[in-house]
Amino acid sequence: MLRAGLLSAITPLNALGMLADLKQQLPQYVAVAATAPTFNKGSVADYSDAIFGWWRDNGTTFPAWAPAARDVFAIAPTSASCERVFALLKTCSARSR
């Protein structure tokens, strides 16, 4: 299960004062995300389109998580400074399975 305490380690989310709302919506988000279809990771374009489509369809259900997802998607994956965020998100994801 994704632990809400791990969210505070993501500095931008903490600095923007988003943690309380994220924690409140976390159980519902985890439940809905668990029922999401499996997206094709064979094509970066198809996978990206599917993820962005999921957020278009579900973003209004999660008013705190949608902008947090936009913040995370805006991070260039080649930046050394963001590797900590992606490592933390990977850890969070692994614990939720």
mmCIF file of C-alpha atoms in Angstrom:
data_model
loop_
_atom_site.group_PDB
_atom_site.id
_atom_site.type_symbol
_atom_site.label_atom_id
_atom_site.label_comp_id
_atom_site.label_asym_id
_atom_site.label_seq_id
_atom_site.Cartn_x
_atom_site.Cartn_y
_atom_site.Cartn_z
ATOM 1 C CA MET A 1 0.000 0.000 0.000
ATOM 2 C CA LEU A 2 1.238 3.460 -0.859
ATOM 3 C CA ARG A 3 2.089 5.253 2.366
ATOM 4 C CA ALA A 4 1.006 8.866 2.677
ATOM 5 C CA GLY A 5 4.133 9.632 4.730
ATOM 6 C CA LEU A 6 6.311 9.083 1.673
ATOM 7 C CA LEU A 7 4.586 11.974 -0.094
ATOM 8 C CA SER A 8 6.250 14.516 2.197
ATOM 9 C CA ALA A 9 9.633 13.527 0.758
ATOM 10 C CA ILE A 10 8.624 14.986 -2.623
ATOM 11 C CA THR A 11 9.713 18.556 -1.965
ATOM 12 C CA PRO A 12 7.637 20.349 -4.656
ATOM 13 C CA LEU A 13 4.417 18.788 -3.393
ATOM 14 C CA ASN A 14 5.307 19.646 0.180
ATOM 15 C CA ALA A 15 6.351 23.210 -0.698
ATOM 16 C CA LEU A 16 3.116 23.857 -2.599
ATOM 17 C CA GLY A 17 1.022 22.883 0.418
ATOM 18 C CA MET A 18 -0.590 19.978 -1.424
ATOM 19 C CA LEU A 19 0.029 17.199 1.084
ATOM 20 C CA ALA A 20 -3.175 17.388 3.132
ATOM 21 C CA ASP A 21 -5.402 17.091 0.072
ATOM 22 C CA LEU A 22 -3.210 14.382 -1.462
ATOM 23 C CA LYS A 23 -3.377 12.335 1.736
ATOM 24 C CA GLN A 24 -7.146 12.768 1.929
ATOM 25 C CA GLN A 25 -7.638 11.563 -1.660
ATOM 26 C CA LEU A 26 -5.016 8.788 -1.463
ATOM 27 C CA PRO A 27 -7.309 5.828 -0.599
ATOM 28 C CA GLN A 28 -9.754 6.690 -3.386
ATOM 29 C CA TYR A 29 -6.909 7.297 -5.868
ATOM 30 C CA VAL A 30 -5.279 3.941 -5.063
ATOM 31 C CA ALA A 31 -8.627 2.140 -5.450
ATOM 32 C CA VAL A 32 -9.393 3.726 -8.821
ATOM 33 C CA ALA A 33 -5.813 3.354 -10.099
ATOM 34 C CA ALA A 34 -5.915 -0.355 -9.203
ATOM 35 C CA THR A 35 -8.818 -0.831 -11.620
ATOM 36 C CA ALA A 36 -7.169 1.134 -14.449
ATOM 37 C CA PRO A 37 -6.410 -0.827 -17.587
ATOM 38 C CA THR A 38 -2.881 -1.990 -18.287
ATOM 39 C CA PHE A 39 -1.265 0.418 -20.721
ATOM 40 C CA ASN A 40 1.024 -0.697 -23.553
ATOM 41 C CA LYS A 41 4.587 0.185 -22.567
ATOM 42 C CA GLY A 42 5.969 -1.002 -25.910
ATOM 43 C CA SER A 43 5.488 2.416 -27.454
ATOM 44 C CA VAL A 44 6.386 5.577 -25.560
ATOM 45 C CA ALA A 45 3.860 7.580 -27.600
ATOM 46 C CA ASP A 46 1.010 5.113 -27.010
ATOM 47 C CA TYR A 47 1.843 4.811 -23.330
ATOM 48 C CA SER A 48 2.021 8.587 -22.875
ATOM 49 C CA ASP A 49 -1.267 9.060 -24.725
ATOM 50 C CA ALA A 50 -2.927 6.419 -22.533
ATOM 51 C CA ILE A 51 -1.647 7.960 -19.283
ATOM 52 C CA PHE A 52 -2.642 11.474 -20.314
ATOM 53 C CA GLY A 53 -6.024 10.144 -21.448
ATOM 54 C CA TRP A 54 -6.551 8.490 -18.062
ATOM 55 C CA TRP A 55 -5.840 11.802 -16.338
ATOM 56 C CA ARG A 56 -8.178 13.647 -18.727
ATOM 57 C CA ASP A 57 -10.931 11.190 -17.806
ATOM 58 C CA ASN A 58 -10.177 11.036 -14.067
ATOM 59 C CA GLY A 59 -8.551 14.372 -13.212
ATOM 60 C CA THR A 60 -11.746 15.991 -11.939
ATOM 61 C CA THR A 61 -12.237 13.083 -9.541
ATOM 62 C CA PHE A 62 -8.851 13.846 -7.979
ATOM 63 C CA PRO A 63 -8.495 17.638 -7.796
ATOM 64 C CA ALA A 64 -5.294 17.407 -5.731
ATOM 65 C CA TRP A 65 -3.678 14.537 -7.616
ATOM 66 C CA ALA A 66 -4.238 15.941 -11.123
ATOM 67 C CA PRO A 67 -1.984 18.996 -10.621
ATOM 68 C CA ALA A 68 0.536 16.837 -8.741
ATOM 69 C CA ALA A 69 0.620 14.467 -11.728
ATOM 70 C CA ARG A 70 1.148 17.437 -14.060
ATOM 71 C CA ASP A 71 4.059 18.560 -11.871
ATOM 72 C CA VAL A 72 5.641 15.102 -12.003
ATOM 73 C CA PHE A 73 5.061 14.744 -15.766
ATOM 74 C CA ALA A 74 6.753 18.119 -16.301
ATOM 75 C CA ILE A 75 10.035 16.886 -14.778
ATOM 76 C CA ALA A 76 12.585 16.042 -17.456
ATOM 77 C CA PRO A 77 13.524 12.396 -16.842
ATOM 78 C CA THR A 78 17.128 13.090 -17.871
ATOM 79 C CA SER A 79 17.740 15.576 -15.070
ATOM 80 C CA ALA A 80 20.017 14.206 -12.371
ATOM 81 C CA SER A 81 18.205 16.229 -9.718
ATOM 82 C CA CYS A 82 14.892 14.540 -10.482
ATOM 83 C CA GLU A 83 16.249 11.010 -10.119
ATOM 84 C CA ARG A 84 15.441 11.096 -6.403
ATOM 85 C CA VAL A 85 11.793 11.886 -7.167
ATOM 86 C CA PHE A 86 11.484 9.073 -9.687
ATOM 87 C CA ALA A 87 13.241 6.649 -7.328
ATOM 88 C CA LEU A 88 10.818 7.626 -4.563
ATOM 89 C CA LEU A 89 7.817 7.232 -6.877
ATOM 90 C CA LYS A 90 9.108 3.800 -7.913
ATOM 91 C CA THR A 91 9.408 2.851 -4.237
ATOM 92 C CA CYS A 92 5.883 4.129 -3.553
ATOM 93 C CA SER A 93 4.529 2.200 -6.530
ATOM 94 C CA ALA A 94 6.275 -1.014 -5.509
ATOM 95 C CA ARG A 95 4.855 -0.789 -2.000
ATOM 96 C CA SER A 96 1.315 -0.332 -3.333
ATOM 97 C CA ARG A 97 1.367 -3.668 -5.189
#
